[in-house]
Amino acid sequence: MKIDRNLHLTYCTNIHPGEGWNQVFANLQQYIPALKQRLAPEKPFGIGLRLADVAARELLVENNLIELRSWLRDRNLYVFTLNGFPYGGFHHQVVKDRVYAPDWSMLERLNYTLRLTRILAELLPDGIDGGISTLPLSYKPWFEENSTTRAFVYRIASIHIAQVVAEMVRVRAETGKLLHLDLEPEPDGLVENSAEVINYFQTQLLPVGGRYLAKQLGTSLAAAETHLLEHVRICYDTCHFAVEYEEPATVFQRFRAAGIQIGKIQLSSALQLIVPEPAAQRRQVVEKLRPFAESTYLHQAIARDRNGKLYRYSDLVTALPDLEQIPACELRIHFHVPIFIRDYQFLQSTQDHIKTVLELLQRERICSCLEIETYTWDVLPEDMKLDLVSSIQREYESVVSYQLTVIS
């Protein structure tokens, strides 16, 4: 769906299980036409396509990519963003920190992303830019005890990202299509907040990646840095930045001042708990939270006290024992709950963070891509589950309701 003249709205198909291309295509055929009929029967309808590495490989053989393009064209559908964060399995298995593997220091991640670049270059319509969201380099806890390894990952990741940029520069020269790689900061990512993003760009990506790219393209370092800032952007996930207690306007201003662009905004809500004062009530709350400490995904949690001090936990299950002891007044949990709901009995969501972002989008051009990313339907407690198609429809309608008129 296209929102006003500059914004495109979609949902990320990582919601649907399936790693091979046949499974992915079957999901597209099952869900996309039904959603389009409900939401935009006479207008173009965008797709945020999630492809695991195996699906990307399979899509590039035989006539699969040609058949996909024909299927999209015949149904007035278009692909303008890819989710290249999870490399492999993402459903019906324990994911946890494996979602970061292979990280950006590994050739597997580089080659996977180059395949996605080739696919997006073929599918992207003329006249709009297209992004590939990806992990925030690596997983920070892997390197807490080894600063030398962390420095190595920063360096190799910057060179690998520069190789992707070199391919995107070539694509633009040959086709006129602008592609960008969108790093997605999140709690415990190697770059997890605005300060770490800016530091990475200034001390690693631009100098290290810039020197490599300048040599590859036979250009100056300044020109290479310009290419990097054009083709490496940020995927701003509203759930992730809310968990970090960062205000959207402040983050956007900091990035703008550093020359860093937003490539995609993912609309998603975190869980929010206002921690009660009496100890007995705290114990009750901890017990009610236990069903959310499920075993599939990491649910990083950050608590805040009244003085603004943050208490960070790598997973909700590790936060629960502390919650009765620390002087926290609020807890935010990395758990992509539906964005059209604010109150969950004793919990709330960070829906207000999304509202703030959408209000800012009405006043200034921040990016052209909005992607709804609620993928935890399967692991939500039973009383929070709804019919999938209707749920996705409500997610769209909740975004459009913020005085953002949908047009073709």
Coordinates of C-alpha atoms in Angstrom, one line a residue:
M1 CA 0.0 0.0 0.0
K2 CA 1.2 3.5 -0.7
I3 CA 0.6 6.2 1.9
D4 CA 0.5 9.8 0.5
R5 CA 3.2 10.5 -2.2
N6 CA 6.2 9.4 -0.3
L7 CA 5.4 6.5 2.1
H8 CA 4.8 2.8 1.3
L9 CA 3.2 0.5 3.9
T10 CA 3.6 -3.3 4.1
Y11 CA 3.9 -6.1 6.6
C12 CA 6.8 -8.4 7.0
T13 CA 6.2 -11.9 5.8
N14 CA 8.4 -13.3 8.5
I15 CA 5.1 -13.9 10.3
H16 CA 4.6 -16.9 8.1
P17 CA 6.6 -20.1 8.8
G18 CA 8.6 -21.5 5.9
E19 CA 12.3 -21.5 4.9
G20 CA 12.3 -22.9 1.4
W21 CA 11.0 -20.9 -1.6
N22 CA 8.1 -23.2 -2.3
Q23 CA 6.8 -22.7 1.2
V24 CA 7.4 -18.9 1.0
F25 CA 5.6 -18.7 -2.3
A26 CA 2.7 -20.8 -1.0
N27 CA 2.3 -18.4 1.9
L28 CA 2.3 -15.4 -0.5
Q29 CA -0.4 -17.0 -2.5
Q30 CA -2.5 -17.9 0.5
Y31 CA -2.3 -14.5 2.4
I32 CA -1.4 -11.6 0.1
P33 CA -4.4 -11.7 -2.4
A34 CA -6.8 -12.0 0.5
L35 CA -5.3 -9.1 2.4
K36 CA -5.1 -7.0 -0.8
Q37 CA -8.8 -7.6 -1.5
R38 CA -9.6 -6.4 2.0
L39 CA -7.3 -3.4 2.2
A40 CA -6.5 -2.2 -1.4
P41 CA -8.6 -4.1 -4.0
E42 CA -8.0 -1.5 -6.7
K43 CA -4.6 -0.2 -5.7
P44 CA -1.0 -1.5 -5.8
F45 CA -0.2 -3.5 -2.7
G46 CA 3.4 -3.7 -1.4
I47 CA 5.1 -6.8 0.1
G48 CA 7.8 -6.9 2.8
L49 CA 9.4 -10.1 1.7
R50 CA 11.4 -12.2 4.2
L51 CA 13.7 -14.7 2.5
A52 CA 15.9 -17.2 4.4
D53 CA 19.2 -18.1 2.7
V54 CA 17.8 -21.3 1.3
A55 CA 14.8 -19.5 -0.2
A56 CA 17.0 -16.9 -1.7
R57 CA 19.2 -19.5 -3.3
E58 CA 16.2 -21.4 -4.7
L59 CA 14.5 -18.2 -6.0
L60 CA 17.6 -17.5 -8.1
V61 CA 17.5 -20.9 -10.0
E62 CA 15.5 -22.0 -13.0
N63 CA 12.6 -19.6 -13.7
N64 CA 11.5 -18.9 -10.1
L65 CA 12.4 -15.2 -10.1
I66 CA 10.7 -14.7 -13.5
E67 CA 7.6 -16.5 -12.3
L68 CA 7.5 -14.4 -9.2
R69 CA 7.7 -11.2 -11.2
S70 CA 4.9 -12.3 -13.4
W71 CA 2.8 -13.3 -10.4
L72 CA 3.3 -9.9 -8.8
R73 CA 2.6 -8.0 -12.0
D74 CA -0.6 -9.9 -12.7
R75 CA -2.0 -9.1 -9.3
N76 CA -0.9 -5.5 -9.0
L77 CA 1.6 -6.3 -6.2
Y78 CA 5.1 -5.1 -5.7
V79 CA 8.2 -5.8 -3.5
F80 CA 10.1 -2.9 -2.2
T81 CA 11.8 -4.2 1.0
L82 CA 13.4 -7.5 2.1
N83 CA 14.0 -8.8 5.6
G84 CA 17.6 -10.2 5.6
F85 CA 18.0 -10.4 9.3
P86 CA 17.2 -14.1 10.1
Y87 CA 19.5 -16.2 7.9
G88 CA 17.9 -19.5 8.7
G89 CA 15.0 -21.0 10.7
F90 CA 12.7 -18.6 12.5
H91 CA 9.6 -20.6 13.5
H92 CA 8.8 -23.8 15.4
Q93 CA 12.3 -24.1 16.8
V94 CA 14.5 -22.5 19.4
V95 CA 16.0 -19.3 17.8
K96 CA 17.3 -17.2 20.7
D97 CA 20.8 -15.8 19.9
R98 CA 21.1 -18.1 16.8
V99 CA 19.2 -15.4 14.9
Y100 CA 22.5 -13.4 14.8
A101 CA 24.4 -16.2 13.1
P102 CA 26.1 -16.0 10.8
D103 CA 27.0 -12.4 11.7
W104 CA 28.6 -9.8 9.5
S105 CA 32.1 -11.1 10.1
M106 CA 31.2 -14.3 8.2
L107 CA 31.3 -14.8 4.4
E108 CA 27.9 -16.6 4.6
R109 CA 26.2 -13.4 5.7
L110 CA 27.9 -11.4 3.0
N111 CA 27.0 -13.9 0.2
Y112 CA 23.4 -14.2 1.5
T113 CA 23.0 -10.4 1.4
L114 CA 24.5 -10.2 -2.1
R115 CA 21.9 -12.7 -3.2
L116 CA 19.1 -10.6 -1.6
T117 CA 20.6 -7.6 -3.4
R118 CA 20.3 -9.3 -6.7
I119 CA 16.7 -10.4 -6.0
L120 CA 15.6 -6.9 -4.9
A121 CA 17.2 -5.3 -7.9
E122 CA 15.1 -7.5 -10.1
L123 CA 11.8 -7.0 -8.2
L124 CA 12.0 -3.4 -7.2
P125 CA 9.7 -1.1 -9.4
D126 CA 11.2 1.9 -11.0
G127 CA 10.9 5.2 -9.2
I128 CA 11.2 4.1 -5.6
D129 CA 14.1 3.0 -3.4
G130 CA 14.4 -0.4 -1.9
G131 CA 15.9 -1.6 1.3
I132 CA 17.3 -4.9 2.9
S133 CA 17.1 -4.9 6.6
T134 CA 19.8 -6.8 8.4
L135 CA 21.2 -7.6 11.8
P136 CA 23.2 -5.0 13.9
L137 CA 26.5 -6.6 12.9
S138 CA 26.5 -9.3 15.6
Y139 CA 25.4 -10.2 19.1
K140 CA 27.2 -8.2 21.9
P141 CA 27.2 -10.8 24.6
W142 CA 29.4 -13.0 22.4
F143 CA 32.3 -10.6 22.8
E144 CA 31.9 -9.2 26.3
E145 CA 35.0 -10.9 27.5
N146 CA 37.1 -10.4 24.4
S147 CA 37.6 -6.9 23.1
T148 CA 40.1 -8.1 20.4
T149 CA 37.5 -10.3 18.8
R150 CA 35.0 -7.5 18.9
A151 CA 37.4 -5.2 17.1
F152 CA 38.0 -7.9 14.5
V153 CA 34.2 -8.2 13.9
Y154 CA 33.8 -4.5 13.5
R155 CA 36.6 -4.4 10.9
I156 CA 35.6 -7.4 8.9
A157 CA 31.9 -6.4 9.1
S158 CA 32.7 -3.0 7.7
I159 CA 34.6 -4.5 4.8
H160 CA 31.8 -7.0 4.0
I161 CA 29.2 -4.2 4.1
A162 CA 31.3 -2.2 1.8
Q163 CA 31.3 -5.1 -0.7
V164 CA 27.5 -5.0 -0.6
V165 CA 27.6 -1.3 -1.2
A166 CA 29.9 -1.8 -4.2
E167 CA 27.3 -4.1 -5.7
M168 CA 24.5 -1.6 -5.0
V169 CA 26.5 1.2 -6.6
R170 CA 26.8 -1.0 -9.7
V171 CA 23.1 -1.7 -9.7
R172 CA 22.3 2.0 -9.6
A173 CA 24.7 2.8 -12.4
E174 CA 23.2 0.1 -14.6
T175 CA 19.5 0.3 -13.8
G176 CA 18.9 3.6 -12.0
K177 CA 17.5 1.7 -9.0
L178 CA 18.6 2.9 -5.5
L179 CA 19.1 0.0 -3.0
H180 CA 20.2 0.3 0.6
L181 CA 21.2 -2.0 3.4
D182 CA 19.4 -1.1 6.6
L183 CA 21.2 -2.0 9.9
E184 CA 18.6 -2.8 12.6
P185 CA 19.7 -1.9 16.1
E186 CA 18.2 -3.8 18.9
P187 CA 19.0 -4.5 22.6
D188 CA 22.2 -6.5 22.9
G189 CA 23.0 -6.1 19.2
L190 CA 26.6 -5.0 18.6
V191 CA 25.1 -1.7 17.8
E192 CA 22.0 -1.3 19.8
N193 CA 21.1 2.4 20.2
S194 CA 21.7 5.7 18.5
A195 CA 25.0 6.5 20.3
E196 CA 26.5 3.1 19.2
V197 CA 25.2 3.5 15.7
I198 CA 26.8 6.9 15.3
N199 CA 30.0 5.7 16.8
Y200 CA 30.1 2.7 14.5
F201 CA 29.6 4.8 11.4
Q202 CA 32.2 7.4 12.4
T203 CA 35.0 5.1 13.8
Q204 CA 34.5 1.9 11.7
L205 CA 32.2 1.9 8.7
L206 CA 33.3 5.2 7.1
P207 CA 37.1 4.9 7.7
V208 CA 37.5 1.1 7.3
G209 CA 34.7 0.4 4.8
G210 CA 35.5 3.7 3.0
R211 CA 39.1 2.8 2.3
Y212 CA 38.0 -0.6 1.0
L213 CA 35.3 0.8 -1.1
A214 CA 37.5 3.6 -2.5
K215 CA 39.9 0.9 -3.7
Q216 CA 37.2 -1.3 -5.2
L217 CA 35.6 1.6 -7.1
G218 CA 38.8 3.5 -7.9
T219 CA 37.5 6.6 -6.3
S220 CA 38.4 9.0 -3.5
L221 CA 37.8 8.3 0.1
A222 CA 35.3 11.2 0.3
A223 CA 33.3 9.7 -2.7
A224 CA 33.4 6.3 -1.1
E225 CA 32.1 7.7 2.2
T226 CA 29.3 9.4 0.3
H227 CA 28.3 6.0 -1.3
L228 CA 28.3 4.4 2.2
L229 CA 26.0 7.0 3.6
E230 CA 23.7 6.6 0.7
H231 CA 23.6 2.9 0.7
V232 CA 23.9 2.0 4.4
R233 CA 21.0 3.2 6.4
I234 CA 19.1 2.3 9.6
C235 CA 16.1 0.2 10.1
Y236 CA 14.3 2.0 12.9
D237 CA 12.3 -0.6 14.8
T238 CA 9.9 1.2 17.1
C239 CA 9.9 -1.8 19.5
H240 CA 13.6 -1.9 19.8
F241 CA 14.1 1.9 20.4
A242 CA 11.2 1.9 22.8
V243 CA 12.9 -0.9 24.9
E244 CA 16.0 1.3 24.9
Y245 CA 14.0 4.2 26.2
E246 CA 15.1 6.4 23.3
E247 CA 12.8 9.2 22.1
P248 CA 12.1 9.1 18.3
A249 CA 12.6 12.9 17.7
T250 CA 15.9 12.8 19.5
V251 CA 17.1 9.7 17.6
F252 CA 16.1 11.1 14.2
Q253 CA 17.9 14.5 15.0
R254 CA 21.1 12.7 16.0
F255 CA 21.1 10.6 12.9
R256 CA 20.4 13.5 10.7
A257 CA 23.3 15.5 12.3
A258 CA 25.6 12.6 11.6
G259 CA 24.5 12.2 8.0
I260 CA 22.9 8.8 8.7
Q261 CA 19.6 8.1 6.9
I262 CA 16.6 6.0 8.0
G263 CA 16.0 3.3 5.3
K264 CA 13.0 1.7 6.9
I265 CA 10.7 2.1 9.9
Q266 CA 9.4 -1.1 11.3
L267 CA 6.2 -0.6 13.3
S268 CA 6.1 -2.9 16.3
S269 CA 5.2 -2.7 20.0
A270 CA 7.2 -3.9 23.0
L271 CA 5.6 -5.0 26.2
Q272 CA 5.6 -2.4 29.0
L273 CA 5.0 -3.0 32.7
I274 CA 4.5 -0.3 35.3
V275 CA 6.1 -2.0 38.3
P276 CA 3.9 -1.8 41.4
E277 CA 5.5 -0.7 44.7
P278 CA 4.3 -3.2 47.3
A279 CA 6.4 -6.3 47.4
A280 CA 3.4 -8.7 47.4
Q281 CA 2.1 -7.1 44.2
R282 CA 5.6 -7.4 42.6
R283 CA 5.6 -11.1 43.2
Q284 CA 2.2 -11.4 41.7
V285 CA 3.4 -9.5 38.6
V286 CA 6.5 -11.7 38.2
E287 CA 4.3 -14.8 38.2
K288 CA 2.0 -13.3 35.6
L289 CA 5.0 -12.5 33.4
R290 CA 6.3 -16.0 33.3
P291 CA 4.2 -17.1 30.3
F292 CA 5.9 -14.4 28.3
A293 CA 9.4 -15.9 29.1
E294 CA 9.0 -18.4 26.3
S295 CA 11.7 -20.5 24.8
T296 CA 11.7 -19.5 21.1
Y297 CA 13.0 -16.0 20.8
L298 CA 15.2 -13.7 22.9
H299 CA 13.1 -11.2 24.9
Q300 CA 15.7 -8.7 26.1
A301 CA 14.3 -6.6 29.0
I302 CA 15.4 -3.2 30.3
A303 CA 14.1 -1.9 33.6
R304 CA 14.3 1.8 34.6
D305 CA 14.1 3.4 38.0
R306 CA 12.8 6.8 38.9
N307 CA 16.2 8.4 38.5
G308 CA 16.6 7.0 35.0
K309 CA 19.1 4.3 35.8
L310 CA 18.7 1.3 33.5
Y311 CA 19.0 -2.4 34.4
R312 CA 19.6 -4.6 31.4
Y313 CA 18.8 -8.3 31.0
S314 CA 19.7 -10.5 28.0
D315 CA 16.3 -12.3 28.3
L316 CA 13.1 -11.9 30.3
V317 CA 13.7 -15.2 32.2
T318 CA 16.9 -13.6 33.7
A319 CA 15.0 -10.4 34.6
L320 CA 12.2 -12.0 36.6
P321 CA 14.3 -13.0 39.7
D322 CA 15.6 -9.4 40.0
L323 CA 12.3 -7.7 39.5
E324 CA 11.3 -8.1 43.1
Q325 CA 14.6 -6.6 44.3
I326 CA 15.6 -3.7 42.1
P327 CA 14.0 -0.3 42.6
A328 CA 12.5 -0.3 39.1
C329 CA 9.3 1.6 38.3
E330 CA 9.1 0.3 34.7
L331 CA 10.1 -2.7 32.6
R332 CA 10.1 -2.9 28.8
I333 CA 10.4 -6.2 27.1
H334 CA 11.5 -7.1 23.5
F335 CA 8.3 -8.9 22.5
H336 CA 6.7 -7.9 19.3
V337 CA 3.1 -7.7 20.4
P338 CA 0.3 -6.6 18.1
I339 CA 0.4 -2.9 17.5
F340 CA -3.4 -2.3 17.5
I341 CA -3.6 -3.3 21.2
R342 CA -2.4 -1.1 24.0
D343 CA -3.6 -2.8 27.1
Y344 CA -3.0 -6.5 28.0
Q345 CA -4.7 -6.9 31.3
F346 CA -1.9 -6.0 33.8
L347 CA 0.5 -5.1 31.0
Q348 CA 0.6 -2.3 28.4
S349 CA 2.5 -1.9 25.1
T350 CA 4.7 0.9 23.8
Q351 CA 2.1 1.8 21.3
D352 CA 2.6 5.5 22.1
H353 CA 6.1 5.3 20.6
I354 CA 4.5 4.3 17.3
K355 CA 2.1 7.2 17.5
T356 CA 5.0 9.6 18.1
V357 CA 6.8 8.2 15.0
L358 CA 3.8 8.5 12.8
E359 CA 3.1 12.1 14.0
L360 CA 6.7 13.0 13.1
L361 CA 6.3 11.4 9.7
Q362 CA 3.4 13.7 9.0
R363 CA 5.6 16.7 9.5
E364 CA 8.9 15.6 7.9
R365 CA 10.3 13.1 5.4
I366 CA 12.2 10.6 7.4
C367 CA 12.0 7.6 5.0
S368 CA 9.7 6.1 2.4
C369 CA 9.2 2.6 3.9
L370 CA 6.9 1.5 6.7
E371 CA 6.8 -2.2 7.6
I372 CA 4.5 -3.7 10.2
E373 CA 6.5 -6.4 12.1
T374 CA 4.5 -8.4 14.5
Y375 CA 5.8 -12.0 14.3
T376 CA 5.0 -13.4 17.8
W377 CA 1.5 -14.6 17.1
D378 CA 2.4 -18.2 17.6
V379 CA 4.1 -17.7 21.0
L380 CA 1.6 -15.3 22.5
P381 CA -0.5 -16.6 25.4
E382 CA -3.7 -18.2 24.1
D383 CA -6.1 -15.5 25.2
M384 CA -4.2 -13.0 23.0
K385 CA -4.3 -15.0 19.8
L386 CA -6.7 -13.9 17.0
D387 CA -7.4 -15.0 13.4
L388 CA -4.3 -14.3 11.5
V389 CA -5.7 -12.5 8.4
S390 CA -8.0 -10.4 10.5
S391 CA -5.2 -9.6 12.9
I392 CA -2.9 -8.4 10.1
Q393 CA -5.8 -6.4 8.6
R394 CA -6.2 -4.7 12.0
E395 CA -2.5 -3.9 12.1
Y396 CA -2.8 -2.0 8.8
E397 CA -5.9 -0.2 9.8
S398 CA -4.4 1.0 13.1
V399 CA -1.5 2.6 11.1
V400 CA -3.8 4.1 8.5
S401 CA -6.1 5.6 11.2
Y402 CA -3.3 8.0 12.2
Q403 CA -4.6 10.5 9.5
L404 CA -2.4 8.9 6.9
T405 CA -4.6 8.6 3.8
V406 CA -3.9 5.5 1.7
I407 CA -3.8 6.2 -2.1
S408 CA -2.4 4.3 -5.0

